[in-house]
DNA sequence: GAGTGGTCTAGACCACGCG
DNA sequence: GCGTGGTCTAGACCACTCA
């Protein structure tokens, strides 16, 4: 095709505070966003970019790496580097610890411990945690509120392994990971979460002070140790009228180097 | 502290098919997972790792980069490299195009076009798309099903800018991005999505063949061009009994080099 | 076999954090 | 001032792809 007339190359300022690889990445990004380089098209080979801009190939690679990190380009070994098709549908919704989520919303979360007890696993829990029936578990019931309004009702079960008082400080971080670390001998290394849409049942509605059958998010969390053995399970019911998940995705590189 | 007795260093196999940086990353990962290196602790400086393992510093950096990519370590300029605290609550839920989601579930999606028309923006749409009232929009109504069962009801609005017939092939990818690319003169570069929990209203319930007030996910999507001007908006209602979002997070590096 | 990206080296200079 | 990570160079060899 040879549509690269090359001498339209913007210059790199080697004395700039901005790293050269960043400047180059920006130049290529602009060509893509402006449509000079179209999705599917092949970029010039690395060695050619290196000689064209009078920089080392490693620096070119660093620039391309940044663009690859945000999915604007991809490489195929032995073939070349290509412009990706924009896939603005591939978004991710972040869900951090709910305490953090609430802080992010600009409020101060408060945790109320509704109950803690040692229980024996029933059939259902035994199955979820892949344990024998009657294995002892620590069972937490928590209510998280902000500004006097209940937001979140949580039930968490941790495999019991050591006696530990409930510390006031724990309520500052009632995440499953933290509870398991405090109340179990296991070191959690893996976690699985499932997000469901549901409606509040009578009990949940009462606790959350919403109407029965109001929409809620239900987040289940499984926690595993480094041998993939389950060590905890939790279920959080969040008010649908107070939580939503937002995600942004951009066909730009703005995320890097903020 | 000097707890690095150093000569416990596992050896690197320079003739292995596995890259050296990957072998080193795995060695360090193991030290972290085994608790030899604890969260918050400082790693040996890069130059020290380089000389200890008889490799170049650039290779050490590549190894550390891989670990940083999965948040096991982080660097602080001028200070050093440190082991992160495990944050198993910081998960992300992926939501690709619904067509892809359905395929991922092992089913073959079918899209039915319930209607297309050119409409004029009312007050509500004008506000959402930041346009004048009465601006012309293309309005799509879609129903996506799999195995004879309706799963998803979508309403999408694209800023009208060129006449285009509705192509059969479009229904293979009825994503907002694709529709906007086909039916607008704008090149979408940014997208925002909002995920809500809700209950189906009468109309949605009828179309999705579920009971009124059943739980549903509602995904709103805004699409912008490279000047951040809105060019499309959509609302997808998904059956809560058929969709859930799952996410895994692991304190390991297994994702790299698949 | 020619062209490509993936890995690696052995140096170098810099800006930053801290005492 | 010293130690640290961040950037950069000018080479090298390899494995892969495709004609």
Coordinates of N, CA, C and O in Angstrom, one line a residue, chain A residues 32-34 39 58 62 65 69 86-98 100 173 175-178 187-199 213-217 219 221 223-224 226 228 240-241 243-252 254, chain B residues 32-34 39 58 62 65 69 86-98 100 173 175-178 187-199 213-217 219 221 223-224 226 228 240-241 243-252 254:
Chain A
X32 N -4.3 7.2 14.6 CA -5.4 6.3 14.6 C -6.7 7.0 14.8 O -7.7 6.8 14.1
X33 N -6.8 7.9 15.8 CA -8.0 8.6 16.1 C -8.4 9.5 14.9 O -9.6 9.6 14.6
X34 N -7.5 10.0 14.2 CA -7.8 10.9 13.0 C -8.1 10.1 11.8 O -8.4 10.6 10.7
X39 N -8.6 0.9 11.5 CA -8.7 -0.4 12.1 C -8.3 -1.6 11.2 O -8.8 -1.6 10.0
X58 N 14.0 -0.5 21.1 CA 13.4 -0.7 22.4 C 12.5 0.4 22.8 O 11.4 0.2 23.4
X62 N 8.5 0.2 23.5 CA 7.8 0.7 24.7 C 6.6 1.6 24.3 O 5.5 1.5 25.0
X65 N 3.9 -0.8 23.2 CA 3.4 -1.5 24.4 C 2.3 -0.7 25.1 O 1.3 -1.2 25.5
X69 N -1.5 -1.7 25.5 CA -2.1 -1.9 26.8 C -3.5 -1.3 26.9 O -4.4 -1.8 27.6
X86 N -12.2 -0.8 17.2 CA -12.7 -0.3 18.4 C -13.8 -1.2 19.0 O -14.7 -1.5 18.3
X87 N -13.7 -1.6 20.2 CA -14.7 -2.4 20.8 C -15.1 -1.7 22.1 O -14.8 -2.0 23.2
X88 N -16.0 -0.7 21.9 CA -16.4 0.1 23.0 C -17.5 -0.6 23.9 O -17.9 -0.1 24.8
X89 N -17.8 -1.9 23.5 CA -18.8 -2.6 24.3 C -18.1 -3.4 25.4 O -18.7 -3.8 26.4
X90 N -16.8 -3.6 25.3 CA -16.1 -4.4 26.2 C -15.7 -3.7 27.5 O -14.5 -3.4 27.8
X91 N -16.7 -3.3 28.2 CA -16.4 -2.5 29.4 C -16.3 -3.4 30.7 O -16.7 -4.6 30.6
X92 N -15.8 -2.8 31.7 CA -15.7 -3.5 33.0 C -16.3 -2.6 34.1 O -16.2 -1.4 34.0
X93 N -17.0 -3.3 35.0 CA -17.6 -2.5 36.1 C -16.8 -2.9 37.3 O -16.6 -4.1 37.6
X94 N -16.2 -1.9 37.9 CA -15.4 -2.2 39.1 C -16.3 -2.3 40.4 O -17.2 -1.5 40.5
X95 N -16.0 -3.2 41.2 CA -16.6 -3.3 42.5 C -15.6 -3.5 43.5 O -15.0 -4.6 43.7
X96 N -15.2 -2.5 44.2 CA -14.3 -2.7 45.3 C -15.0 -3.1 46.6 O -16.2 -3.4 46.5
X97 N -14.3 -3.0 47.7 CA -15.0 -3.2 48.9 C -16.1 -2.2 49.1 O -15.9 -1.0 48.7
X98 N -17.2 -2.6 49.6 CA -18.4 -1.7 49.7 C -18.1 -0.4 50.6 O -18.6 0.6 50.3
X100 N -15.3 1.1 50.6 CA -14.6 2.0 49.6 C -15.6 2.6 48.7 O -15.6 3.8 48.3
X173 N -13.5 -2.4 58.5 CA -13.2 -3.1 57.3 C -13.8 -4.5 57.4 O -13.2 -5.5 57.6
X175 N -14.8 -6.5 55.3 CA -14.8 -7.3 54.0 C -14.5 -8.7 54.4 O -13.9 -9.1 55.4
X176 N -15.0 -9.6 53.5 CA -14.8 -11.0 53.7 C -13.3 -11.4 53.9 O -12.9 -12.1 54.7
X177 N -12.5 -10.7 53.1 CA -11.0 -11.0 53.2 C -10.5 -10.7 54.5 O -9.8 -11.5 55.2
X178 N -10.9 -9.5 55.0 CA -10.4 -9.1 56.3 C -11.0 -10.0 57.5 O -10.2 -10.4 58.3
X187 N -4.8 -18.1 54.6 CA -4.5 -16.9 53.9 C -5.2 -16.9 52.6 O -5.0 -17.7 51.7
X188 N -6.1 -16.0 52.5 CA -6.9 -16.0 51.3 C -6.1 -15.5 50.1 O -5.4 -14.5 50.2
X189 N -6.2 -16.2 49.0 CA -5.5 -15.8 47.8 C -6.3 -15.7 46.5 O -5.9 -15.1 45.5
X190 N -7.6 -16.2 46.6 CA -8.4 -16.1 45.4 C -9.8 -15.8 45.9 O -10.3 -16.1 46.9
X191 N -10.5 -15.1 45.0 CA -11.9 -14.7 45.3 C -12.7 -14.8 44.0 O -12.3 -14.6 42.9
X192 N -14.0 -15.1 44.2 CA -14.9 -15.2 43.1 C -16.2 -14.4 43.5 O -16.6 -14.6 44.7
X193 N -16.7 -13.6 42.7 CA -17.9 -12.8 43.0 C -18.9 -13.0 41.9 O -18.5 -13.0 40.7
X194 N -20.1 -13.0 42.3 CA -21.2 -13.1 41.4 C -22.2 -12.0 41.7 O -22.6 -11.8 42.8
X195 N -22.5 -11.3 40.6 CA -23.5 -10.1 40.7 C -24.8 -10.5 40.1 O -24.9 -10.9 39.0
X196 N -25.8 -10.4 40.9 CA -27.2 -10.8 40.4 C -28.1 -9.6 40.6 O -28.0 -8.8 41.5
X197 N -29.2 -9.6 39.8 CA -30.3 -8.6 40.0 C -31.4 -9.4 40.7 O -31.6 -10.6 40.4
X198 N -32.0 -8.8 41.7 CA -33.0 -9.5 42.5 C -34.0 -8.5 43.0 O -33.8 -7.3 42.8
X199 N -35.0 -9.1 43.8 CA -35.9 -8.2 44.5 C -35.8 -8.5 46.0 O -35.5 -9.7 46.3
X213 N -39.9 -6.4 47.5 CA -39.9 -6.5 46.0 C -39.2 -5.3 45.3 O -39.4 -5.2 44.1
X214 N -38.6 -4.5 46.1 CA -37.8 -3.4 45.5 C -36.6 -4.1 44.8 O -36.1 -5.1 45.3
X215 N -36.1 -3.5 43.7 CA -34.9 -4.0 43.1 C -33.7 -3.9 43.9 O -33.4 -2.9 44.6
X216 N -32.9 -4.9 44.0 CA -31.6 -4.9 44.7 C -30.5 -5.6 43.9 O -30.9 -6.4 43.0
X217 N -29.3 -5.3 44.2 CA -28.2 -6.1 43.7 C -27.8 -7.1 44.7 O -27.8 -6.8 45.9
X219 N -24.7 -9.5 45.7 CA -23.3 -9.9 45.4 C -22.9 -11.1 46.3 O -22.9 -11.0 47.5
X221 N -20.0 -13.7 47.3 CA -18.5 -13.8 47.2 C -18.0 -15.1 47.8 O -18.4 -15.5 48.9
X223 N -14.5 -17.1 48.9 CA -13.1 -16.8 49.1 C -12.3 -18.2 49.2 O -12.8 -19.1 49.9
X224 N -11.1 -18.2 48.6 CA -10.4 -19.5 48.6 C -8.9 -19.2 49.1 O -8.4 -18.1 49.0
X226 N -4.7 -20.6 49.1 CA -3.9 -20.9 47.9 C -3.9 -22.3 47.4 O -3.3 -22.6 46.4
X228 N -6.9 -23.5 46.7 CA -8.2 -23.4 46.1 C -9.3 -24.0 47.0 O -10.4 -24.4 46.5
X240 N -31.0 -1.2 45.3 CA -30.9 -0.9 43.9 C -31.1 0.6 43.7 O -30.7 1.2 42.7
X241 N -31.8 1.3 44.6 CA -32.0 2.7 44.4 C -30.9 3.6 44.9 O -30.9 4.8 44.7
X243 N -27.4 2.1 44.6 CA -26.2 1.7 44.0 C -26.4 1.6 42.5 O -27.4 1.2 42.0
X244 N -25.4 2.0 41.7 CA -25.3 1.7 40.3 C -23.8 1.6 40.0 O -23.0 2.1 40.7
X245 N -23.5 0.9 38.9 CA -22.2 0.7 38.5 C -21.9 1.5 37.2 O -22.7 1.3 36.3
X246 N -20.9 2.2 37.2 CA -20.6 3.0 36.0 C -19.2 2.6 35.5 O -18.3 2.3 36.2
X247 N -19.1 2.6 34.2 CA -17.8 2.3 33.6 C -17.6 3.2 32.4 O -18.5 3.5 31.6
X248 N -16.4 3.5 32.2 CA -16.0 4.3 31.0 C -15.0 3.5 30.2 O -14.2 2.8 30.7
X249 N -15.1 3.6 28.9 CA -14.0 3.1 28.1 C -13.7 4.0 27.0 O -14.6 4.7 26.4
X250 N -12.5 4.2 26.7 CA -12.1 5.2 25.7 C -11.1 4.7 24.7 O -10.3 3.9 25.0
X251 N -11.3 5.1 23.5 CA -10.4 4.7 22.4 C -9.3 5.7 22.4 O -8.9 6.4 21.4
X252 N -8.7 6.0 23.6 CA -7.6 6.9 23.7 C -6.7 6.4 24.8 O -6.9 5.4 25.4
X254 N -5.4 8.2 27.2 CA -5.3 9.2 28.3 C -5.1 8.6 29.6 O -4.6 9.3 30.5
Chain B
X32 N 6.3 -14.5 47.3 CA 5.2 -13.7 47.8 C 4.0 -14.6 48.3 O 3.6 -14.5 49.5
X33 N 3.6 -15.6 47.5 CA 2.5 -16.4 47.8 C 2.9 -17.3 49.1 O 2.1 -17.6 49.9
X34 N 4.2 -17.7 49.1 CA 4.6 -18.5 50.2 C 4.9 -17.7 51.5 O 5.2 -18.3 52.5
X39 N 3.4 -8.7 52.3 CA 2.8 -7.4 51.9 C 3.5 -6.2 52.6 O 3.7 -6.2 53.8
X58 N 17.4 -4.8 32.5 CA 16.2 -4.6 31.7 C 15.4 -5.9 31.8 O 14.1 -5.8 31.8
X62 N 11.6 -6.2 33.3 CA 10.5 -6.9 32.5 C 9.7 -7.9 33.5 O 8.5 -7.9 33.5
X65 N 7.7 -5.9 35.9 CA 6.6 -5.3 35.2 C 5.4 -6.2 35.1 O 4.3 -5.9 35.3
X69 N 1.8 -5.7 36.8 CA 0.6 -5.7 35.9 C -0.5 -6.4 36.6 O -1.7 -6.1 36.4
X86 N -2.9 -7.7 49.5 CA -3.9 -8.4 48.7 C -5.2 -7.6 48.9 O -5.6 -7.4 50.0
X87 N -5.9 -7.3 47.8 CA -7.2 -6.6 47.9 C -8.2 -7.4 47.0 O -8.4 -7.1 45.9
X88 N -8.6 -8.5 47.7 CA -9.5 -9.4 46.9 C -10.9 -8.9 46.7 O -11.7 -9.5 46.1
X89 N -11.1 -7.7 47.3 CA -12.5 -7.1 47.0 C -12.5 -6.3 45.8 O -13.6 -6.0 45.2
X90 N -11.3 -5.9 45.3 CA -11.3 -5.0 44.1 C -11.5 -5.8 42.8 O -10.6 -5.9 42.0
X91 N -12.7 -6.3 42.6 CA -13.0 -7.1 41.4 C -13.6 -6.2 40.3 O -14.1 -5.1 40.6
X92 N -13.5 -6.7 39.2 CA -14.2 -6.1 38.0 C -15.2 -7.1 37.4 O -14.9 -8.2 37.3
X93 N -16.3 -6.6 37.0 CA -17.2 -7.4 36.2 C -17.2 -7.0 34.8 O -17.3 -5.8 34.4
X94 N -16.9 -7.9 33.9 CA -16.8 -7.6 32.5 C -18.1 -7.7 31.8 O -18.9 -8.6 32.1
X95 N -18.4 -6.7 31.0 CA -19.6 -6.8 30.2 C -19.2 -6.4 28.8 O -19.0 -5.3 28.4
X96 N -19.1 -7.5 27.9 CA -18.9 -7.2 26.5 C -20.2 -6.9 25.8 O -21.2 -6.7 26.4
X97 N -20.1 -6.9 24.5 CA -21.3 -6.8 23.8 C -22.2 -8.0 24.1 O -21.8 -9.1 24.4
X98 N -23.5 -7.8 24.2 CA -24.4 -8.9 24.7 C -24.4 -10.1 23.7 O -24.5 -11.2 24.2
X100 N -21.8 -11.3 22.4 CA -20.6 -12.0 22.8 C -20.9 -12.7 24.1 O -20.6 -13.9 24.4
X173 N -24.5 -7.9 14.6 CA -23.8 -7.1 15.6 C -24.5 -5.8 15.9 O -24.2 -4.7 15.4
X175 N -24.6 -3.8 18.2 CA -24.1 -3.0 19.3 C -24.2 -1.5 18.9 O -24.3 -1.2 17.8
X176 N -24.3 -0.7 20.0 CA -24.4 0.7 19.7 C -23.3 1.2 18.9 O -23.5 2.0 18.0
X177 N -22.1 0.8 19.2 CA -20.9 1.2 18.4 C -21.1 0.9 16.9 O -20.9 1.7 16.0
X178 N -21.5 -0.3 16.6 CA -21.7 -0.7 15.2 C -22.8 0.1 14.6 O -22.6 0.6 13.4
X187 N -17.2 9.0 14.3 CA -16.4 7.9 14.7 C -16.4 7.8 16.2 O -15.9 8.7 16.9
X188 N -17.0 6.8 16.7 CA -17.2 6.7 18.2 C -15.8 6.4 18.8 O -15.1 5.5 18.3
X189 N -15.5 7.1 19.8 CA -14.2 6.9 20.5 C -14.3 6.7 22.0 O -13.4 6.3 22.6
X190 N -15.4 7.0 22.5 CA -15.6 6.9 24.0 C -17.0 6.4 24.3 O -17.9 6.6 23.6
X191 N -17.1 5.7 25.4 CA -18.4 5.1 25.8 C -18.5 5.1 27.3 O -17.5 5.0 28.0
X192 N -19.7 5.3 27.8 CA -19.9 5.2 29.2 C -21.1 4.3 29.4 O -22.1 4.3 28.6
X193 N -21.0 3.4 30.4 CA -22.1 2.5 30.6 C -22.5 2.6 32.1 O -21.7 2.7 33.0
X194 N -23.8 2.4 32.4 CA -24.3 2.4 33.7 C -25.1 1.2 33.9 O -26.1 0.9 33.1
X195 N -24.8 0.5 35.0 CA -25.5 -0.8 35.3 C -26.4 -0.6 36.5 O -26.0 -0.2 37.5
X196 N -27.7 -0.8 36.3 CA -28.7 -0.7 37.4 C -29.4 -1.9 37.6 O -29.6 -2.8 36.7
X197 N -29.9 -2.1 38.8 CA -30.9 -3.1 39.2 C -32.3 -2.5 39.1 O -32.5 -1.4 39.5
X198 N -33.2 -3.2 38.5 CA -34.5 -2.7 38.4 C -35.5 -3.8 38.3 O -35.2 -5.0 38.3
X199 N -36.8 -3.5 38.1 CA -37.8 -4.5 37.9 C -38.5 -4.2 36.6 O -38.6 -3.0 36.2
X213 N -42.6 -6.8 37.2 CA -41.8 -6.7 38.5 C -40.8 -7.8 38.7 O -40.3 -7.9 39.8
X214 N -40.5 -8.6 37.7 CA -39.4 -9.5 37.8 C -38.1 -8.7 37.9 O -38.0 -7.6 37.2
X215 N -37.1 -9.2 38.5 CA -35.8 -8.4 38.5 C -35.1 -8.4 37.2 O -35.1 -9.4 36.5
X216 N -34.6 -7.3 36.8 CA -33.8 -7.2 35.6 C -32.6 -6.3 35.8 O -32.6 -5.5 36.7
X217 N -31.6 -6.5 34.9 CA -30.5 -5.5 34.9 C -30.9 -4.5 33.8 O -31.4 -4.9 32.7
X219 N -28.9 -1.7 31.5 CA -27.6 -1.1 31.1 C -27.9 0.0 30.2 O -28.4 -0.1 29.1
X221 N -26.2 3.0 27.9 CA -24.9 3.2 27.3 C -24.9 4.6 26.6 O -25.8 4.8 25.8
X223 N -22.6 7.0 24.0 CA -21.5 6.9 23.1 C -21.1 8.3 22.6 O -21.9 9.1 22.4
X224 N -19.8 8.5 22.6 CA -19.3 9.9 22.3 C -18.3 9.8 21.1 O -17.6 8.8 20.9
X226 N -14.8 11.7 19.1 CA -13.5 12.1 19.7 C -13.5 13.5 20.2 O -12.5 13.9 20.8
X228 N -15.8 14.3 22.4 CA -16.7 14.1 23.5 C -18.1 14.6 23.3 O -18.9 14.8 24.2
X240 N -33.1 -10.7 34.6 CA -32.3 -11.1 35.8 C -32.2 -12.5 36.0 O -31.3 -13.0 36.7
X241 N -33.2 -13.3 35.5 CA -33.1 -14.7 35.8 C -32.2 -15.4 34.8 O -31.9 -16.6 34.9
X243 N -29.2 -13.6 33.4 CA -27.9 -13.0 33.4 C -27.4 -12.9 34.8 O -28.1 -12.5 35.7
X244 N -26.1 -13.1 34.9 CA -25.4 -12.7 36.1 C -24.0 -12.4 35.7 O -23.5 -12.8 34.6
X245 N -23.3 -11.7 36.5 CA -21.9 -11.3 36.2 C -21.0 -12.0 37.2 O -21.2 -11.9 38.4
X246 N -20.0 -12.6 36.7 CA -19.0 -13.3 37.5 C -17.7 -12.7 37.3 O -17.3 -12.4 36.3
X247 N -16.9 -12.7 38.4 CA -15.6 -12.2 38.3 C -14.7 -12.9 39.3 O -15.1 -13.4 40.3
X248 N -13.5 -13.1 38.8 CA -12.5 -13.8 39.6 C -11.3 -12.9 39.9 O -11.0 -12.1 39.0
X249 N -10.7 -13.0 41.0 CA -9.5 -12.3 41.2 C -8.6 -13.2 42.0 O -9.0 -13.9 42.9
X250 N -7.3 -13.2 41.6 CA -6.4 -14.1 42.2 C -5.1 -13.4 42.5 O -4.7 -12.5 41.8
X251 N -4.6 -13.8 43.6 CA -3.3 -13.3 44.0 C -2.2 -14.1 43.4 O -1.3 -14.6 44.0
X252 N -2.3 -14.2 42.1 CA -1.3 -15.0 41.3 C -1.1 -14.4 40.0 O -1.9 -13.5 39.6
X254 N -1.1 -16.1 37.1 CA -1.4 -17.1 36.1 C -2.0 -16.6 34.8 O -1.9 -17.2 33.8

